[in-house]
PDB file of C-alpha atoms and ligand atoms in Angstrom:
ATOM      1  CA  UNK A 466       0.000   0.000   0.000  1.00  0.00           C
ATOM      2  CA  UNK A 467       1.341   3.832  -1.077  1.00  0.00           C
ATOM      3  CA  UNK A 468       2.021   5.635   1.974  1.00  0.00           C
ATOM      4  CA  UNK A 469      -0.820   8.778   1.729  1.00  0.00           C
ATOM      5  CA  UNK A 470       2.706  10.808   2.591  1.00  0.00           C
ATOM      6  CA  UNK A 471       4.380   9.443  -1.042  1.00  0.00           C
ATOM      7  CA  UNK A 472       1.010   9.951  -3.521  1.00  0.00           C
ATOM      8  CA  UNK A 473       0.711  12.411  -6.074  1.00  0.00           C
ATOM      9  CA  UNK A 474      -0.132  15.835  -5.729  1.00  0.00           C
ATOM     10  CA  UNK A 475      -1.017  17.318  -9.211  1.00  0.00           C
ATOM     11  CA  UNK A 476      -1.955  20.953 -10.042  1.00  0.00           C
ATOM     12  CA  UNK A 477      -4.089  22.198 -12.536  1.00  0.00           C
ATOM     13  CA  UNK A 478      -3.607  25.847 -12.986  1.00  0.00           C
ATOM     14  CA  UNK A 479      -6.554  26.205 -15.910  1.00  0.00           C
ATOM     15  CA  UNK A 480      -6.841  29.349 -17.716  1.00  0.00           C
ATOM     16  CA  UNK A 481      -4.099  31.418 -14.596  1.00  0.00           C
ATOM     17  CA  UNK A 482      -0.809  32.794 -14.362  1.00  0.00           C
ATOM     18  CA  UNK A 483       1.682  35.007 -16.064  1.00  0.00           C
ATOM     19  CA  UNK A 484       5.556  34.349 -16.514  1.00  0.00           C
ATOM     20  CA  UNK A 485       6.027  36.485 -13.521  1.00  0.00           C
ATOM     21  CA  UNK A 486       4.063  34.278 -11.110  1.00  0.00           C
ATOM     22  CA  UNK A 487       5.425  30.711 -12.567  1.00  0.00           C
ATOM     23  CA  UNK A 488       9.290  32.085 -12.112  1.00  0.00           C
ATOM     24  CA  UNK A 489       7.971  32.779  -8.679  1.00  0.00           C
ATOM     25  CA  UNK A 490       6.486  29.820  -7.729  1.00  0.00           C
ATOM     26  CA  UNK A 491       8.363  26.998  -9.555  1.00  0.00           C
ATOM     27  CA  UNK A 492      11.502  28.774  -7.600  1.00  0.00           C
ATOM     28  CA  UNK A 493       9.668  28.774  -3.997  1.00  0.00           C
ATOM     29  CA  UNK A 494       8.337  24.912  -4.898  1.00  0.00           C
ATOM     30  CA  UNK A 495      10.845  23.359  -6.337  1.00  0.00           C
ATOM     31  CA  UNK A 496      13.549  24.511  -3.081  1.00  0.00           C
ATOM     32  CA  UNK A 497      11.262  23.627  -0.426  1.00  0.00           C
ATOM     33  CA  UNK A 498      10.348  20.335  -1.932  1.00  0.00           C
ATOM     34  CA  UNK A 499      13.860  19.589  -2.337  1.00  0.00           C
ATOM     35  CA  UNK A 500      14.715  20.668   1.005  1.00  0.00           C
ATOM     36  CA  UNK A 501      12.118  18.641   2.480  1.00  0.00           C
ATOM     37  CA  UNK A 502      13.566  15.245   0.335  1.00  0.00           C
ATOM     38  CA  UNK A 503      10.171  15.066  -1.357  1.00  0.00           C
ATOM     39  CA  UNK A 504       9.920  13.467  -4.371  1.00  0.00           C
ATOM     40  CA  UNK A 505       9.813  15.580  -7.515  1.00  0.00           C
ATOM     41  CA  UNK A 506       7.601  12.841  -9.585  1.00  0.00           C
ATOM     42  CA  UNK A 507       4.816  13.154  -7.232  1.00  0.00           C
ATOM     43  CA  UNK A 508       4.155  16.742  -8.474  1.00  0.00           C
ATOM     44  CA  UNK A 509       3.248  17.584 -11.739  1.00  0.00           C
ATOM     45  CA  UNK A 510       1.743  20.754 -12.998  1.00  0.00           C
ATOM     46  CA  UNK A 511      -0.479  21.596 -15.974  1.00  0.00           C
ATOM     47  CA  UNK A 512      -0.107  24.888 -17.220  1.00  0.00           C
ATOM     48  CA  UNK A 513      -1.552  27.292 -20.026  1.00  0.00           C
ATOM     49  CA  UNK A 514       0.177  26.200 -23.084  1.00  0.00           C
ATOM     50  CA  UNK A 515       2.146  29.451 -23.143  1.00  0.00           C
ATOM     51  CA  UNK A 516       3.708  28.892 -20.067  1.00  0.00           C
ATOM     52  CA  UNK A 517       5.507  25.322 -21.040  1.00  0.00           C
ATOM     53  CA  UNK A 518       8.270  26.123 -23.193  1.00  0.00           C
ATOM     54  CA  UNK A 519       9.520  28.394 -20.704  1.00  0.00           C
ATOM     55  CA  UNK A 520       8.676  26.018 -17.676  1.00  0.00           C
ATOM     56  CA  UNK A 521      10.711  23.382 -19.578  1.00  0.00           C
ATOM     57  CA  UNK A 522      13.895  25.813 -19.453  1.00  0.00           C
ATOM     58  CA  UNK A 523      14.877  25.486 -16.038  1.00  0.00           C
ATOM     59  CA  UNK A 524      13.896  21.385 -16.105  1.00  0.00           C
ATOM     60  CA  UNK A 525      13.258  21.267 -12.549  1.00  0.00           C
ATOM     61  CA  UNK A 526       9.096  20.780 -11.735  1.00  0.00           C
ATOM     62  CA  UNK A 527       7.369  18.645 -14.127  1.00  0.00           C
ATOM     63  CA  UNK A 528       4.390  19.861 -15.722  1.00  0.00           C
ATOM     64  CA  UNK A 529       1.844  18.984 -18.643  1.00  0.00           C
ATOM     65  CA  UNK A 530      -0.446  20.516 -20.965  1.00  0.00           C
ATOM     66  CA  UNK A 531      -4.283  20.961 -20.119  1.00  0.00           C
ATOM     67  CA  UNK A 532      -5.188  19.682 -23.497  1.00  0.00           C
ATOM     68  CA  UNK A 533      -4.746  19.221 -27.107  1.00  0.00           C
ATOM     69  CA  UNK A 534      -5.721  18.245 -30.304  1.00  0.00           C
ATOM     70  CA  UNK A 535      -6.019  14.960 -31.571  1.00  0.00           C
ATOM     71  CA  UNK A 536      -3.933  14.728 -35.197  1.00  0.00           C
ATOM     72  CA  UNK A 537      -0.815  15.755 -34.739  1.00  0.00           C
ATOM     73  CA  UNK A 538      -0.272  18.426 -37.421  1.00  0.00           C
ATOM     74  CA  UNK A 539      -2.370  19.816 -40.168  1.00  0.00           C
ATOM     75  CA  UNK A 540      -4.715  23.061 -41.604  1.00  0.00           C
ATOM     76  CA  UNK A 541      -6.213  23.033 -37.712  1.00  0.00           C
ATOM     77  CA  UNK A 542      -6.155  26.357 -36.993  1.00  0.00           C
ATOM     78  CA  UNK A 543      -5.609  27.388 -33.549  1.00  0.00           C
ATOM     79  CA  UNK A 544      -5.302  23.991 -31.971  1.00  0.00           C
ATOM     80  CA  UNK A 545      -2.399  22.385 -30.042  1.00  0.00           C
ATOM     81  CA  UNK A 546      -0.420  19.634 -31.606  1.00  0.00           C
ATOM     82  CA  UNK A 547       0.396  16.597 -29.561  1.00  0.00           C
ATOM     83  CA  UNK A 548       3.347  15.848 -31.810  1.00  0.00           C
ATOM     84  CA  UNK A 549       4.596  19.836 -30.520  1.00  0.00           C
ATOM     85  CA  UNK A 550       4.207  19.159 -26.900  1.00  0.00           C
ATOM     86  CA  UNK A 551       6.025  16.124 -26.834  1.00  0.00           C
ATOM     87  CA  UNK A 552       8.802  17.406 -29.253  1.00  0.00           C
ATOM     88  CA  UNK A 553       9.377  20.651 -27.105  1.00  0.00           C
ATOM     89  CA  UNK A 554       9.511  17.918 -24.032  1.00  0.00           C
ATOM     90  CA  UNK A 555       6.003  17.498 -22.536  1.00  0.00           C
ATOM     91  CA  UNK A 556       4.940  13.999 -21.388  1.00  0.00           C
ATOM     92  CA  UNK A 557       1.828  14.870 -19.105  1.00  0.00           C
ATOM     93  CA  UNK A 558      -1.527  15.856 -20.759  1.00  0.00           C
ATOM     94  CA  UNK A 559      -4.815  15.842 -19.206  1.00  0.00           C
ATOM     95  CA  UNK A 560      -7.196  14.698 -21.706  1.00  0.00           C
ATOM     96  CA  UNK A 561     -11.553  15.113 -21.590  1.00  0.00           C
ATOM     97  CA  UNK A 562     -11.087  17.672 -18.059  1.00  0.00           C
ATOM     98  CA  UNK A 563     -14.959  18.260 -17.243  1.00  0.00           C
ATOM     99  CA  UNK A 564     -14.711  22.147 -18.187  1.00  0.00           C
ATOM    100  CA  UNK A 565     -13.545  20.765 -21.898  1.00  0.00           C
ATOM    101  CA  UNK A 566     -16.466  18.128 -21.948  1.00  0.00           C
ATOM    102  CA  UNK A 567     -19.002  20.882 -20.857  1.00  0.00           C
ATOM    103  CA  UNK A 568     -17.723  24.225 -21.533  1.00  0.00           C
ATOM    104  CA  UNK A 569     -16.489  23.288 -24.722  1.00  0.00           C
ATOM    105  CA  UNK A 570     -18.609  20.395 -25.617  1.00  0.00           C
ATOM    106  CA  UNK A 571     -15.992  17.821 -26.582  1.00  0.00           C
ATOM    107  CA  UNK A 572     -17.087  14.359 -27.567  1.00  0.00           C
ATOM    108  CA  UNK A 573     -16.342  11.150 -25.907  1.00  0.00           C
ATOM    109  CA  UNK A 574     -15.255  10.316 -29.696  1.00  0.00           C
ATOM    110  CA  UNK A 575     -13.188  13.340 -29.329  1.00  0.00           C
ATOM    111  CA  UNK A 576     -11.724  12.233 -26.066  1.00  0.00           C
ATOM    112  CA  UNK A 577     -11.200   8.754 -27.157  1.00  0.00           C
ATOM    113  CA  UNK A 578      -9.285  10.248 -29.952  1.00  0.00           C
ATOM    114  CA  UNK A 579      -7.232  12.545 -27.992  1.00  0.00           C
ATOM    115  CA  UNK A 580      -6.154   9.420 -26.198  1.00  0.00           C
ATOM    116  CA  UNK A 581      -4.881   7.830 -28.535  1.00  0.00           C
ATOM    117  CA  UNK A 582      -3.022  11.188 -30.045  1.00  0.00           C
ATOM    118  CA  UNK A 583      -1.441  11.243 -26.477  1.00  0.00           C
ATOM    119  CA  UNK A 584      -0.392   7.730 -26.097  1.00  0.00           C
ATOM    120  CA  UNK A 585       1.212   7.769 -29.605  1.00  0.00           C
ATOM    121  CA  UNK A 586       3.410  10.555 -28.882  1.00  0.00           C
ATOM    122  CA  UNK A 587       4.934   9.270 -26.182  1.00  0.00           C
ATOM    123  CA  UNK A 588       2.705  11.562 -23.649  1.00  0.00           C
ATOM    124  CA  UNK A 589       1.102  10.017 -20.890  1.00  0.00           C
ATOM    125  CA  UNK A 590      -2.575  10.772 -20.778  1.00  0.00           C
ATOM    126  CA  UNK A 591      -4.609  12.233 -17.496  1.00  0.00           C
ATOM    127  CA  UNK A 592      -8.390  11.509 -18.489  1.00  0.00           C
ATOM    128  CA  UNK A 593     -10.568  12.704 -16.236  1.00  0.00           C
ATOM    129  CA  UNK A 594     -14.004  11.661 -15.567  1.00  0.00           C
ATOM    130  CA  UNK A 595     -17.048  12.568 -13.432  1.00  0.00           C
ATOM    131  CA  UNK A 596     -20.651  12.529 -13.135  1.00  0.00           C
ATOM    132  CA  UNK A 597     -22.871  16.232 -13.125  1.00  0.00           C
ATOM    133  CA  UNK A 598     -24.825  17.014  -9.943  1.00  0.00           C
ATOM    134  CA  UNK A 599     -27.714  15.924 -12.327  1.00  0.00           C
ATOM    135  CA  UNK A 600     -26.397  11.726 -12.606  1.00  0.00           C
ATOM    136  CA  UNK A 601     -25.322  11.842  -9.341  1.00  0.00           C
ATOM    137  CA  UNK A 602     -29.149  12.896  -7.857  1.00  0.00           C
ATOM    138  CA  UNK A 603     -30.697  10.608 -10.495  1.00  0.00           C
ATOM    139  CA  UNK A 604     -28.715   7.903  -8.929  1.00  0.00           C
ATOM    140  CA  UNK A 605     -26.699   7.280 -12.269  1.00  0.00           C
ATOM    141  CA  UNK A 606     -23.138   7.702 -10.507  1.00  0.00           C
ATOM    142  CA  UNK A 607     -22.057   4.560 -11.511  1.00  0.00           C
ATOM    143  CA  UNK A 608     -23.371   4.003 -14.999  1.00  0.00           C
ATOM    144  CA  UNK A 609     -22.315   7.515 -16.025  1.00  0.00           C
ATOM    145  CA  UNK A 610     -18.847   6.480 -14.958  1.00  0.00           C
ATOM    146  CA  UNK A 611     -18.723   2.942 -16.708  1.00  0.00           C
ATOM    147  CA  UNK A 612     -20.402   4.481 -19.766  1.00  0.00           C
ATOM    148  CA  UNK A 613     -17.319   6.911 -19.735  1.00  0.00           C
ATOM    149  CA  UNK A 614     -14.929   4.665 -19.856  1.00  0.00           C
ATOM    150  CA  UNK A 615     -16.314   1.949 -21.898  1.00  0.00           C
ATOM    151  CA  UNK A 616     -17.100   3.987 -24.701  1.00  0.00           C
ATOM    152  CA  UNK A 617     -13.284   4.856 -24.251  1.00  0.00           C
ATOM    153  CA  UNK A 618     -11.967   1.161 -24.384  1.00  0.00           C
ATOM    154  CA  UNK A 619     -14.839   0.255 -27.385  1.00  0.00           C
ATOM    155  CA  UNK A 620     -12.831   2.579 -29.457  1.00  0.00           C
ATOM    156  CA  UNK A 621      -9.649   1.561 -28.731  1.00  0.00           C
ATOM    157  CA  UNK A 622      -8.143   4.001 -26.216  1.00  0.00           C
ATOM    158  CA  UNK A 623      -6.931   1.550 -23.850  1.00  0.00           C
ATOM    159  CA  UNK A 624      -3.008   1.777 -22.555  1.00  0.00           C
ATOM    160  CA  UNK A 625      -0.738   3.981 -20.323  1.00  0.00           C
ATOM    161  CA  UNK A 626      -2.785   6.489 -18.311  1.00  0.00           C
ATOM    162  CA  UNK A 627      -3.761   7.733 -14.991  1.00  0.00           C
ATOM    163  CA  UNK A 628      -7.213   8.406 -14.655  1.00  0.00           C
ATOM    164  CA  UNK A 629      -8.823  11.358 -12.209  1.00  0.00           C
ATOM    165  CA  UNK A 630     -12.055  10.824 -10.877  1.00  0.00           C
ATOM    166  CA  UNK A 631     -13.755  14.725 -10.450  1.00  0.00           C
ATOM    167  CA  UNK A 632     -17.320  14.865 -10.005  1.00  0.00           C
ATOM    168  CA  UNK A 633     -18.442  18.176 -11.948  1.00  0.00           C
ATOM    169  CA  UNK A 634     -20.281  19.515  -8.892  1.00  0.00           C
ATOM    170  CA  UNK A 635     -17.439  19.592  -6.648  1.00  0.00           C
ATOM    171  CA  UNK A 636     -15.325  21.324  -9.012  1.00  0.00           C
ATOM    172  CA  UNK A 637     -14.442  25.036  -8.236  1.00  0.00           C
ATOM    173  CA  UNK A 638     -17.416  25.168  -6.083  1.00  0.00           C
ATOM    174  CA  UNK A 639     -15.683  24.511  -2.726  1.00  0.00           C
ATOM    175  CA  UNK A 640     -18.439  21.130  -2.582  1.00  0.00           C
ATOM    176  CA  UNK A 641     -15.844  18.553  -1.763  1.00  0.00           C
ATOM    177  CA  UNK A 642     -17.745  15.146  -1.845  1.00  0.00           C
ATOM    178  CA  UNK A 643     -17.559  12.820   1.634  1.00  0.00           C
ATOM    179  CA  UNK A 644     -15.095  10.592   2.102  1.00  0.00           C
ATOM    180  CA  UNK A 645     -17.914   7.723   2.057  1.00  0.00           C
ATOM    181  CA  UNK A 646     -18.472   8.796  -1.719  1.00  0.00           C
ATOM    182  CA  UNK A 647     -14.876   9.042  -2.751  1.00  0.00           C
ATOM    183  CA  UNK A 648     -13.890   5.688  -1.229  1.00  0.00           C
ATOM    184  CA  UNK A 649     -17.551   4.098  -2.680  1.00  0.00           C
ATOM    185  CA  UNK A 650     -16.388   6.096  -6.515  1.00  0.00           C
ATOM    186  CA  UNK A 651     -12.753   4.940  -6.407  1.00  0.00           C
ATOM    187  CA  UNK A 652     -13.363   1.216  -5.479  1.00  0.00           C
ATOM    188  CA  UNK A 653     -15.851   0.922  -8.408  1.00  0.00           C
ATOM    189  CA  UNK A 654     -13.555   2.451 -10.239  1.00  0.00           C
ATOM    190  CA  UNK A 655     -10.608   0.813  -9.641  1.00  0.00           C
ATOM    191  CA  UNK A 656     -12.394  -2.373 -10.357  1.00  0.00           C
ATOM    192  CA  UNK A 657     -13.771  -1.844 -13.537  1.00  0.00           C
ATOM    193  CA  UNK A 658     -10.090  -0.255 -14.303  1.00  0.00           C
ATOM    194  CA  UNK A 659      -8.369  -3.452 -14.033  1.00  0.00           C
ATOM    195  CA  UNK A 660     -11.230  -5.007 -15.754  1.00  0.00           C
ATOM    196  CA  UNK A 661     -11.554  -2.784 -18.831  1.00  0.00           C
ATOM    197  CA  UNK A 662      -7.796  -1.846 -19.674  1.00  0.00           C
ATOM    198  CA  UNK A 663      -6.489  -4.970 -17.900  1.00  0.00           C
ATOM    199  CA  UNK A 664      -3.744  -3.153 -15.799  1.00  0.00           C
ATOM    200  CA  UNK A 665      -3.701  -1.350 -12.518  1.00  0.00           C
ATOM    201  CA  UNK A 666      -4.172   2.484 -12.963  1.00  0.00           C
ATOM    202  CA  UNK A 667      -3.094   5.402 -10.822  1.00  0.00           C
ATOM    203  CA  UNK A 668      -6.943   7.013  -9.479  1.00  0.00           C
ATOM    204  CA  UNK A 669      -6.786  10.464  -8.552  1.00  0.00           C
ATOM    205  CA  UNK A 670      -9.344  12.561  -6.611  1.00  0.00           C
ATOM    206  CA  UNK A 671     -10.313  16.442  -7.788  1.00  0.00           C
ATOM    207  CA  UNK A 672     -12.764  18.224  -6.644  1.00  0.00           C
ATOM    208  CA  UNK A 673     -12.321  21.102  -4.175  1.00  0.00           C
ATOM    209  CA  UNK A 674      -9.043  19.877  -2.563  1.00  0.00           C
ATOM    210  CA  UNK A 675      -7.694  22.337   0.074  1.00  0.00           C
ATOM    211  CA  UNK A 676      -4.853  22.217   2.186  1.00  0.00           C
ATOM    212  CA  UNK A 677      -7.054  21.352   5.265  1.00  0.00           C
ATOM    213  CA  UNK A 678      -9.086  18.710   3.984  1.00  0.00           C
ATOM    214  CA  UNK A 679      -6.306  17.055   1.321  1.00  0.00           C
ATOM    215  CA  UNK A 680      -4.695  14.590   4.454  1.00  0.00           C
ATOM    216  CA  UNK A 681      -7.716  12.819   5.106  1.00  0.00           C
ATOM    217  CA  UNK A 682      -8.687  12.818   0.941  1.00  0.00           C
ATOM    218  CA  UNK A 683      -5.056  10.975   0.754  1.00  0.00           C
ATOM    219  CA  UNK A 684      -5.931   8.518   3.538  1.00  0.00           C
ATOM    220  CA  UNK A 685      -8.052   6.532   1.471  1.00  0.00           C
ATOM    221  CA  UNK A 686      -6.192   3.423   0.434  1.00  0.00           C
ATOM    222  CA  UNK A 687      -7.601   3.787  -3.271  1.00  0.00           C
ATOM    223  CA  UNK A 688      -6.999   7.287  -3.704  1.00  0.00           C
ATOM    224  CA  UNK A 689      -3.561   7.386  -5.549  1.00  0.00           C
ATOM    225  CA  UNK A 690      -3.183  11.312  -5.218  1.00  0.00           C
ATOM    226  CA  UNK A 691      -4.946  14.368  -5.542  1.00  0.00           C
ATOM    227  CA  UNK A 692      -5.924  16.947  -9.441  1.00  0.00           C
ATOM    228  CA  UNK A 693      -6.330  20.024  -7.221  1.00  0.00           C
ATOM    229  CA  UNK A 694      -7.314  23.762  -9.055  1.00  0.00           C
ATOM    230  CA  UNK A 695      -7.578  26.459  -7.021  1.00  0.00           C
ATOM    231  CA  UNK A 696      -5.477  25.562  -4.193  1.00  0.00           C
ATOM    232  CA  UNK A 697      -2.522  24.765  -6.884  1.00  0.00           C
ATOM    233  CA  UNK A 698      -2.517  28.541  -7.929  1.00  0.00           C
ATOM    234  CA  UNK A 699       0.147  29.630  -5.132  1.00  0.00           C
ATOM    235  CA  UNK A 700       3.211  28.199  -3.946  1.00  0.00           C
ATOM    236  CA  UNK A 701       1.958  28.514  -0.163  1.00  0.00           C
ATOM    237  CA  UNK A 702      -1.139  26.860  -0.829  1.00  0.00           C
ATOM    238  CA  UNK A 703       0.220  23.997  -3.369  1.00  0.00           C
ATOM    239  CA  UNK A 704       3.159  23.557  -0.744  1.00  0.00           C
ATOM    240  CA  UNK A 705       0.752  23.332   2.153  1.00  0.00           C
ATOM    241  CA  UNK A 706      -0.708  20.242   0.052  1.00  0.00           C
ATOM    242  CA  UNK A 707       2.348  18.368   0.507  1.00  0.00           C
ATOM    243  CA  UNK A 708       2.171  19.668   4.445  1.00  0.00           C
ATOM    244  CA  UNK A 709       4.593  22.105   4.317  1.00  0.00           C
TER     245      UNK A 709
HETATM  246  P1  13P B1525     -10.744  22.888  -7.913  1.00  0.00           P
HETATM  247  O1  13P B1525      -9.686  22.222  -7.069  1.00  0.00           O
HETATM  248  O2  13P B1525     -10.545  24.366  -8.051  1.00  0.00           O
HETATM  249  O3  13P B1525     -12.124  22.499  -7.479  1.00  0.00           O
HETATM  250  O4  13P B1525     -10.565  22.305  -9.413  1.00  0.00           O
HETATM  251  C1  13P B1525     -10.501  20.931  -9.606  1.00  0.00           C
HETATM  252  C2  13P B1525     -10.088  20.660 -10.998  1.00  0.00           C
HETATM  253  O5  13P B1525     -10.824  20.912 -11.934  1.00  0.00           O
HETATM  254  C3  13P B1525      -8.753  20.098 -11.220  1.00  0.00           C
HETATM  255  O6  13P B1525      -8.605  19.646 -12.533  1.00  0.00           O
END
C-alpha cells in the first residue's frame, strides 16, 4: 500500500498565471520540496500552453499541458499539436477535463481520440471523468462512470494512463464530496479499471481539494493522489498540500 505521505499531488492551474508568477512559484516549490527530500515525480503541474516552453527551461518541476488536439499536425487552426508538446519535451496531458467536456462540448469520440493522439506521442494521458450534480441525484453515478470509460476502451483508447475521478459539482465550487463517496467512486472504479484496460491504474481525486481537507482525501487506500485547481494557484497553498 502507497504511503498517503508518497502519492501524487497534481496541479491544474486552468486558464491562470503570467511568466512572472510561474518564475515565482516553480523557484519557492521546487527549493522547499527539495529541502524537504520530497519526491519531484509526485508533483506535476499543468499549465496554459504558453507557459511550457519556458517552464521546460529550467527542467526542474514537471508539468503537462491541459489539453490538445487529436492529429498531430495539419490546416487546424488554432489547436495544439500533440506531436509539438512532446517534441518541445512534454509527457503529461490531461485529456476530456470536465470544463472541456461541458464548456467546450468535446465528444467522448473526441476524447477517445485525444487518447490515442497522447499515447502515440509518447505523452502520458490524465483523463478525467465525473458525473454532473444531475447523474449523481438521479442515482446514475455509476453508470455515467462505466459508460465513460467503456465507450473509451470500445474505441480503442486503452493503454498507459492515470485516470482522475472529479465529479463536476465539486469542481471550483468549494463542494468537496464525503469521504464515504470518494472511497464508494474509487473502489468501483478501480475495479472496472483493471477489468476494462487490464492493468492497474493510478486514481486520482479532484474536486475542491484544500490544504485542510487534502490529508484525510489521501488517507483513502484507493486514492492514488490528488488533481487540485484552485489551491494549486500559489506556492503557499500547493506547498501546504504536501504539508509544508
Ligand atoms: P478545484 O480544485 O478548483 O475544485 O478544481 C478541480 C479541478 O478541476 C482540477 O482539474
Amino acid at each position: 500500500m502507497v504511503q498517503s505521505n508518497q502519492k501524487l499531488i497534481f496541479g491544474n492551474w486552468k486558464m491562470n498565471g503570467s511568466l512572472e508568477k510561474w518564475a515565482q512559484f516553480s523557484k519557492t516549490v521546487f527549493a522547499q520540496l527539495n529541502k524537504n527530500n520530497i519526491d519531484l515525480g509526485r508533483s506535476v503541474l499543468f499549465l496554459p500552453d504558453l507557459l511550457l516552453h519556458q517552464a521546460l527551461q529550467n527542467n526542474e518541476l514537471l508539468v503537462g499541458a491541459q489539453n490538445h488536439y487529436f492529429e498531430d499536425a495539419g490546416a487546424f487552426t488554432g489547436e495544439t499539436s500533440p506531436e509539438l508538446l512532446s517534441n518541445i519535451g512534454i509527457k503529461y496531458a490531461l485529456i476530456g477535463h470536465s470544463e472541456r467536456r461541458h464548456v467546450f462540448g468535446e465528444s467522448i469520440e473526441m476524447i477517445s481520440q485525444k487518447m490515442k493522439a497522447a499515447q502515440r506521442n509518447s505523452i502520458k494521458p490524465v483523463l478525467c471523468i465525473g458525473e454532473t450534480l444531475e447523474q449523481r441525484e438521479a442515482n446514475k453515478v455509476f453508470d455515467t462512470l462505466k459508460n465513460q470509460l467503456v465507450s473509451l476502451t470500445s474505441q480503442g483508447a486503452v493503454g498507459e494512463c492515470i485516470v482522475a475521478y472529479e465529479p463536476v459539482w465539486a469542481i471550483g465550487t468549494g463542494k468537496v464530496a464525503s469521504l464515504e463517496q470518494i472511497e464508494e467512486v474509487h473502489q468501483f472504479l478501480k475495479e472496472n479499471l483493471k477489468n476494462e484496460l487490464g492493468v492497474d491504474v493510478k486514481l486520482l481525486y479532484g474536486g475542491s481539494v484544500k490544504p485542510n481537507n487534502v490529508k484525510e482525501i489521501l488517507n483513502i487506500e484507493s486514492v492514488d493522489g490528488c488533481l487540485v485547481g484552485g489551491a494549486s494557484l500559489t506556492a503557499e497553498s500547493y506547498l501546504a498540500l504536501f504539508g509544508l
